[in-house]
Amino acid sequence: MKKEYKIDETAACQFKNRAGYCVGTGRMGLALQKEYQEQLKLVQEHIGFKYIRGHGIFSDDMGIYQEYEDENGKIIPEYNFTYLDRVMDSYQEMKIKPFLELGFMPQKMAGGEQTVFYWRGNVTPPKSYKAWTDMVQAVLNHLIERYGRDEAVSWPIEVWNEPNLSIFWKDADMEEYFSLFRHTFRAVKEVDEQFQVGGPSICGVDDVNWLRQFLDYCSRNNLMPDFFTRHHYMWSEPVKEGRYSYGKLRDPQEAMEELKVSRTIIDSFRQYQNLPMYITEFNTSYSPDSPVHDSVQNASYVAWLLSRMGEVCDGYSYWTFGDVFEENGVPFSQFHGGFGLVANGAVPKPSFWVFAFFKNLQGRRVHLSDEAVVVQKEDGSYCGVAWNLSFGKQEPLDIELALPCKPGANFCFLQKLVDEEHGNPVKLWHDMGEPSNPSKEQLALLREGAAPWLLTKRLAEEEGYVTAALHLKQDAVVYFELRETEVCSDRGYHIISLNK
């Protein structure tokens, strides 16, 4: 298949690129692990997300909520910030801010025994909402004291995670969640009105009803959330094979329409019109055991999403940055379908490079299609990302972009390619025999094989345009740049291989 586009600069518009807004993590306690820190460092060096969001700030492994018995036998609450400070200090060092998800319930405070995940996050309401709000306020006051008011209030606050699922909130009790939100919202605003608080952090199960009911509840109770949140996954018909989940990718345009419905519902309430909507989790599959996450197919699908999602929401968070993740337990193998952009051993997956590519797309959008986005930077140079989202069809895609330029101009055309043969460490791992626990030497080779393939070419203006040709195999993703160059060869020097 071949697509040809002649770019019209007069049709340029703002590219609402939110690729660097936020990224997900597993439970917060995992940030105490060395491998977690190494993966986050790699992500920040190449992508540089602004926020990071994860579960379990109040789970028992963080140790925040404690109790003791005084001399009269009365139970007295106290708070331990040792691990909280370690995690927040590490985020500060990585130049990433927490997007604070308040959950799950400390076991000693919980009104029930129901838990979720291998690490047993308690998902029941508190025995006492006063105990809950006292803890929330104590944490926020501590964060203000340690990091400064201006910094702390710049951290968004989301109340709970997916309460519309009974595995995350006992009985998916809507009215109980609304009560939790009301108490929490007011407690946070008592600490400082500048804190930005939102919810309901729902996934795509009965989401239309939940969102409408939540907005109606907030309206009736004079609550003015600062933003609204939901999650978005693109997976259907999953089946299990051994330890792993396989499914079908949904039509991405159909999935995008669901987000537009959420936006329309929010704007149907006059007082909430145009307030931010954040997708605080998104990915293809919603299971941390789906090999699609490790694949170039995932990368091409995510590329399509990143080209569009900023048009319907104010920020989005890929779930997750790394494979240090234990919802279903400790993974058995190097590649195991984990959510992460980075595999264990600090090995970037193909989707990692998609975010790195998109983070570079800063400027005026001069082209958007189902297979490419191109922007023009302030200095007049062009860059873009193209992809061949195949849905299993083994058909290559050729794209020809004619970009306007001044007469006589010369250009360096640079490409960074990820496809089945390049920047695809899972293929190299497969060829190695799929070792569950690679040696140091094997990990070093996987990291080397994870790099995109770099190609360059010199191009020249013809009839007012420079023409860039891209060849993409099945599910390939390519980043490209066109920079004007001055040809200044030294007298008598010739590159031998170019003069055969």
XYZ file of C-alpha atoms in Angstrom:
500
model
C 0.000 0.000 0.000
C 1.235 3.504 -0.788
C 0.036 6.830 0.626
C 1.126 10.191 -0.794
C 0.592 13.502 0.997
C 1.445 17.029 -0.110
C 1.656 19.198 2.990
C -0.064 22.586 3.125
C 1.545 24.798 5.785
C -1.460 27.119 5.868
C -3.517 24.274 7.377
C -1.234 24.060 10.416
C -2.808 23.847 13.873
C -1.822 23.188 17.461
C -0.844 19.592 18.165
C -2.348 18.631 21.521
C 0.465 16.294 22.404
C 0.143 14.962 25.989
C 2.642 12.108 25.615
C 4.786 13.338 28.513
C 1.972 14.200 30.925
C 1.805 11.168 33.217
C 2.794 7.509 33.512
C 1.556 4.734 35.770
C 3.356 2.574 38.270
C 2.448 -0.455 40.331
C 1.849 0.014 44.021
C 3.869 2.781 45.594
C 5.826 0.450 47.862
C 7.611 -0.997 44.820
C 9.482 2.304 44.520
C 11.690 1.062 47.367
C 13.238 -1.519 45.012
C 16.514 -0.896 43.171
C 15.272 -2.291 39.837
C 12.224 0.025 39.988
C 14.482 3.037 40.406
C 16.713 1.951 37.515
C 13.742 1.569 35.179
C 12.237 4.916 36.173
C 15.611 6.619 35.663
C 15.795 5.212 32.129
C 12.255 6.380 31.378
C 12.913 9.872 32.676
C 16.163 10.209 30.725
C 14.510 9.350 27.406
C 10.912 10.547 27.888
C 10.660 12.720 30.998
C 7.094 12.360 32.269
C 5.696 15.163 34.421
C 3.578 12.993 36.762
C 3.524 9.411 38.024
C 0.407 7.658 39.375
C 0.063 4.358 41.211
C -1.896 2.441 43.831
C -1.390 1.724 47.461
C -0.132 4.876 49.174
C -2.126 3.795 52.243
C -1.568 0.055 51.907
C 0.179 -1.656 54.786
C 3.529 -2.096 53.031
C 3.938 1.711 53.097
C 3.357 1.640 56.860
C 1.740 5.077 57.136
C -1.200 4.261 59.409
C -0.316 2.855 62.846
C -2.081 2.481 66.179
C -1.029 2.054 69.796
C -2.841 1.552 73.102
C -2.416 4.219 75.788
C -2.350 3.610 79.540
C -6.147 3.767 79.668
C -6.567 1.122 76.986
C -7.632 3.633 74.353
C -6.492 3.033 70.780
C -4.551 6.057 69.523
C -3.718 6.525 65.799
C -0.263 7.638 64.697
C 1.442 8.062 61.353
C 4.774 6.810 60.055
C 6.192 8.706 57.053
C 9.520 6.876 56.707
C 8.722 5.017 53.489
C 6.545 7.809 52.125
C 9.501 10.192 52.358
C 11.835 7.709 50.646
C 9.448 7.342 47.722
C 8.682 11.048 47.377
C 12.361 11.977 47.696
C 13.196 9.552 44.884
C 10.508 11.099 42.676
C 11.934 14.539 43.381
C 15.374 13.310 42.324
C 13.899 11.913 39.087
C 12.103 15.238 38.433
C 8.676 13.631 38.404
C 5.674 14.659 40.505
C 3.205 12.224 42.076
C -0.372 12.151 40.839
C -1.687 11.046 44.211
C -4.245 8.242 44.119
C -5.691 7.949 47.635
C -6.075 4.236 48.390
C -6.187 1.485 49.430
C -7.472 1.119 53.016
C -5.050 0.433 55.892
C -6.007 -2.919 57.395
C -6.392 -1.492 60.908
C -8.751 1.183 59.621
C -10.718 -1.011 57.230
C -14.346 -1.851 57.719
C -13.936 -5.267 56.101
C -11.484 -7.961 55.033
C -11.836 -7.949 51.239
C -8.506 -7.464 49.434
C -7.216 -7.373 45.875
C -4.001 -8.549 44.208
C -1.102 -10.660 45.342
C -0.126 -7.863 47.749
C -3.598 -7.736 49.355
C -4.720 -4.143 49.049
C -7.800 -3.683 51.222
C -10.775 -2.400 49.190
C -13.388 -1.824 51.880
C -14.670 1.487 53.279
C -13.189 2.762 56.547
C -14.715 1.931 59.900
C -14.622 5.652 60.595
C -14.564 8.405 57.985
C -13.044 10.697 60.593
C -10.088 8.332 60.981
C -9.723 8.272 57.181
C -9.877 12.039 56.719
C -7.541 12.626 59.700
C -4.982 10.392 57.987
C -5.422 12.108 54.613
C -4.940 15.510 56.204
C -1.922 14.357 58.204
C -0.235 13.088 55.038
C -0.950 16.271 53.086
C 0.270 18.485 55.903
C 3.445 16.413 56.123
C 4.022 16.735 52.366
C 3.564 20.510 52.594
C 6.021 20.710 55.462
C 8.635 18.559 53.722
C 8.384 19.763 50.113
C 6.886 23.234 50.437
C 3.321 24.380 49.916
C 3.771 25.498 46.311
C 5.250 22.129 45.318
C 2.800 19.946 47.262
C -0.348 21.650 45.954
C 0.894 21.073 42.378
C 0.341 17.324 42.896
C -3.163 16.304 41.676
C -5.226 14.117 44.008
C -7.511 11.323 42.793
C -9.886 9.568 45.179
C -9.582 5.757 44.972
C -9.244 3.459 41.939
C -12.019 1.960 39.784
C -14.797 1.909 42.403
C -17.230 0.712 39.728
C -15.547 -2.718 39.926
C -16.361 -4.854 42.954
C -12.776 -6.174 43.061
C -11.564 -2.616 43.793
C -14.417 -1.322 45.968
C -16.574 -3.651 48.024
C -19.771 -4.494 46.143
C -19.000 -1.623 43.716
C -21.206 0.337 46.127
C -21.850 3.602 44.313
C -23.365 5.533 47.211
C -20.558 4.457 49.556
C -17.950 5.642 47.074
C -19.734 8.956 46.711
C -19.606 9.296 50.495
C -15.885 8.511 50.459
C -15.352 11.135 47.775
C -17.356 13.795 49.640
C -15.510 13.287 52.913
C -12.131 13.167 51.180
C -12.740 16.149 48.928
C -13.745 18.381 51.814
C -10.876 17.172 54.004
C -8.321 17.947 51.306
C -9.737 21.404 50.668
C -9.593 22.137 54.417
C -5.840 21.618 54.266
C -5.448 23.918 51.256
C -7.989 25.056 48.668
C -5.260 25.014 46.027
C -5.059 21.211 46.020
C -6.654 19.861 42.843
C -9.008 16.965 43.638
C -10.906 14.704 41.249
C -12.491 11.361 40.489
C -14.311 9.018 40.018
C -11.436 7.007 38.432
C -13.824 4.587 36.731
C -13.051 2.008 34.059
C -15.256 1.103 31.122
C -17.855 -0.955 33.020
C -21.209 0.810 33.376
C -19.106 3.947 32.954
C -21.850 6.122 31.443
C -24.205 5.522 34.370
C -21.441 5.899 36.968
C -20.188 9.167 35.534
C -23.655 10.692 35.280
C -24.566 9.610 38.808
C -21.249 10.929 40.159
C -21.709 14.320 38.536
C -25.294 14.497 39.726
C -24.190 13.655 43.292
C -21.464 16.299 43.228
C -23.940 18.859 41.887
C -26.547 18.089 44.562
C -23.947 18.260 47.330
C -22.270 21.466 46.124
C -18.991 19.708 45.348
C -16.801 21.271 42.704
C -14.167 18.741 41.620
C -11.192 20.294 39.872
C -11.028 17.528 37.258
C -12.604 14.215 36.299
C -10.886 10.896 35.678
C -11.537 7.598 33.960
C -9.532 4.670 32.570
C -9.400 3.316 29.053
C -8.317 -0.104 27.745
C -8.610 -1.466 24.204
C -8.952 -5.224 24.766
C -11.791 -7.656 24.160
C -12.485 -11.386 24.136
C -9.497 -12.382 26.314
C -8.613 -16.052 26.637
C -6.062 -17.687 28.921
C -3.263 -19.969 27.760
C -0.937 -21.187 30.486
C 0.063 -18.130 32.498
C -0.816 -15.669 29.733
C -3.803 -13.730 28.368
C -4.502 -13.259 24.683
C -7.228 -11.109 23.230
C -8.354 -8.875 20.413
C -7.463 -5.223 19.918
C -10.516 -3.056 19.460
C -10.964 -0.593 16.621
C -9.110 2.452 17.994
C -11.583 4.933 16.505
C -14.453 3.119 18.232
C -12.531 3.262 21.505
C -11.951 6.995 21.028
C -15.694 7.567 20.702
C -16.153 6.277 24.264
C -13.914 9.066 25.534
C -15.954 11.611 23.606
C -19.091 10.308 25.343
C -17.465 10.910 28.746
C -16.488 14.429 27.678
C -20.053 15.122 26.525
C -21.516 13.900 29.829
C -19.203 16.174 31.821
C -20.074 19.163 29.663
C -23.795 18.481 30.032
C -23.490 19.832 33.598
C -23.148 23.602 33.238
C -20.924 24.064 36.311
C -18.509 21.367 35.106
C -18.234 22.389 31.461
C -14.659 22.438 30.151
C -13.123 21.160 33.389
C -10.156 18.862 32.690
C -10.740 15.172 31.974
C -7.728 12.920 32.582
C -7.296 9.308 31.481
C -5.343 8.146 34.530
C -4.819 4.661 33.101
C -4.705 3.469 29.515
C -3.141 0.600 27.611
C -4.128 -2.084 25.124
C -4.801 -5.083 27.401
C -5.914 -4.598 31.022
C -4.023 -7.712 32.207
C -0.342 -7.757 33.279
C 0.148 -11.124 31.556
C -0.636 -10.149 27.951
C 2.257 -10.669 25.493
C 0.807 -7.920 23.305
C 2.408 -5.430 25.712
C 5.871 -6.642 24.681
C 5.192 -6.393 20.952
C 5.630 -4.014 18.039
C 1.890 -4.384 17.473
C 1.388 -2.643 20.804
C 3.762 0.111 19.707
C 1.924 0.841 16.454
C -1.440 0.853 18.240
C -0.149 3.220 20.933
C 1.281 5.498 18.222
C -2.209 5.860 16.729
C -3.622 6.641 20.192
C -1.000 9.273 21.020
C -1.756 11.045 17.765
C -5.426 11.440 18.804
C -6.004 11.243 22.552
C -4.964 14.818 23.298
C -7.949 15.996 21.263
C -10.452 14.473 23.706
C -8.728 14.686 27.094
C -6.371 17.018 28.943
C -3.862 14.359 29.939
C -3.338 10.622 29.876
C -1.244 8.116 31.765
C 0.129 4.922 30.220
C -0.139 1.970 32.579
C 2.806 1.436 33.411
C 6.393 2.675 33.039
C 8.071 -0.603 34.084
C 7.673 -4.314 34.685
C 8.470 -4.168 38.414
C 4.846 -5.021 39.086
C 3.169 -7.647 41.243
C -0.616 -7.573 40.904
C -0.654 -11.264 39.933
C 2.517 -12.097 41.830
C 6.192 -12.050 40.921
C 6.642 -12.717 37.156
C 8.202 -16.019 36.132
C 10.018 -14.833 33.027
C 11.984 -11.976 31.467
C 9.202 -11.155 29.013
C 5.817 -11.987 30.496
C 3.321 -9.566 28.956
C 3.854 -6.972 31.696
C 2.324 -3.542 31.365
C 5.678 -1.749 31.411
C 7.381 0.344 28.774
C 10.577 -1.176 30.180
C 11.170 -4.883 30.753
C 13.127 -6.101 33.760
C 16.845 -5.686 33.314
C 16.154 -2.120 32.071
C 15.338 -3.347 28.547
C 13.160 -0.861 26.589
C 10.199 -2.393 24.769
C 8.988 -1.082 21.388
C 6.266 1.070 23.019
C 8.949 2.840 25.081
C 10.297 4.380 21.880
C 6.844 5.523 20.781
C 6.647 7.786 23.832
C 10.226 8.973 23.301
C 9.372 9.746 19.659
C 6.177 11.621 20.484
C 7.833 13.644 23.240
C 9.928 15.234 20.459
C 6.879 16.361 18.479
C 6.708 19.935 19.729
C 5.420 22.488 17.255
C 2.661 23.232 14.746
C 0.886 20.185 13.383
C 0.987 20.258 9.586
C -0.294 16.733 8.935
C -2.432 14.114 10.654
C -3.678 10.906 9.074
C -4.366 7.329 10.147
C -0.687 6.501 9.615
C 1.318 9.645 10.456
C 1.555 12.944 12.306
C 3.992 15.693 11.264
C 4.864 18.898 13.075
C 6.911 21.921 12.109
C 9.171 23.284 14.829
C 9.870 26.942 15.543
C 13.127 26.780 13.559
C 11.215 25.607 10.480
C 12.416 22.000 10.570
C 9.981 19.100 10.328
C 9.640 15.986 12.455
C 7.018 13.312 12.747
C 6.009 9.776 13.597
C 4.538 7.247 11.180
C 3.178 3.762 11.855
C 1.694 0.777 10.075
C -1.066 -0.504 12.341
C -1.741 -3.783 10.573
C -4.161 -5.782 12.757
C -2.333 -8.879 11.563
C -2.253 -8.030 7.852
C 1.255 -8.622 6.551
C 1.192 -5.688 4.176
C 3.967 -3.088 4.028
C 3.111 0.602 3.914
C 4.949 3.223 1.856
C 4.370 6.863 2.752
C 5.545 9.787 0.670
C 5.441 13.239 2.278
C 6.065 16.333 0.169
C 6.971 19.150 2.567
C 7.267 22.803 1.480
C 10.719 24.388 1.727
C 12.761 27.262 0.318
C 14.500 26.987 -3.064
C 17.913 25.384 -3.115
C 17.652 23.931 0.379
C 19.433 20.718 1.364
C 18.301 18.443 4.176
C 19.427 15.635 6.405
C 16.609 13.087 6.563
C 16.928 11.033 9.757
C 14.819 8.026 10.724
C 14.619 5.912 13.875
C 12.822 2.665 13.101
C 11.162 0.090 15.344
C 9.695 -3.003 13.710
C 9.860 -6.801 13.969
C 13.557 -6.783 13.048
C 14.717 -3.580 14.756
C 14.277 -2.230 18.284
C 12.393 -5.411 19.180
C 14.157 -7.155 22.072
C 11.482 -9.828 22.419
C 12.551 -11.257 19.020
C 16.173 -11.394 20.157
C 15.051 -13.038 23.410
C 13.036 -15.571 21.404
C 16.070 -16.343 19.228
C 18.114 -16.832 22.418
C 15.700 -19.569 23.477
C 13.487 -17.381 25.717
C 15.600 -17.642 28.897
C 13.432 -16.936 31.929
C 16.335 -15.419 33.841
C 18.868 -14.005 31.361
C 22.520 -13.714 32.371
C 24.244 -10.328 32.615
C 25.688 -10.868 29.158
C 22.286 -11.763 27.722
C 20.662 -8.702 29.330
C 23.383 -6.470 27.896
C 22.657 -7.927 24.452
C 18.901 -7.412 24.910
C 19.466 -3.761 25.801
C 21.670 -3.352 22.744
C 19.053 -5.013 20.544
C 16.302 -2.790 21.948
C 17.652 0.355 20.265
C 15.854 1.636 17.159
C 17.572 1.336 13.804
C 19.025 4.697 12.773
C 18.967 5.630 9.075
C 20.037 8.886 7.423
C 19.924 10.299 3.909
C 20.684 13.604 2.226
C 17.720 15.171 0.379
C 17.374 18.310 -1.745
C 14.551 20.681 -2.646
C 12.695 20.127 -5.902
C 10.041 22.547 -7.157
C 9.522 24.084 -3.718
C 9.227 20.803 -1.808
C 11.420 18.212 -0.162
C 10.035 14.677 -0.455
C 10.525 12.186 2.365
C 9.821 8.518 1.647
C 9.081 6.061 4.461
C 8.873 2.285 4.180
C 7.121 0.520 7.054
C 6.709 -3.199 7.451
C 3.875 -4.714 9.467
C 3.346 -2.764 12.736
C 6.481 -0.676 12.219
C 6.825 2.728 13.900
C 9.309 5.323 12.668
C 10.363 8.714 13.988
C 11.778 11.068 11.359
C 13.358 14.502 11.139
C 14.053 16.790 8.205
C 16.636 19.404 9.078
C 18.046 21.894 6.642
C 21.822 21.473 6.329
C 24.617 23.474 4.784
C 26.894 21.369 2.604
C 30.453 22.318 3.621
C 32.753 19.456 2.546
C 36.479 19.996 3.003
C 38.481 20.446 -0.205
C 39.278 17.076 -1.736
C 37.548 14.880 0.870
C 35.327 12.040 -0.396
C 33.609 9.333 1.627
C 34.874 6.212 -0.074
C 31.759 4.034 0.323
C 29.570 6.755 -1.205
C 31.674 7.027 -4.343
C 31.726 3.488 -5.653
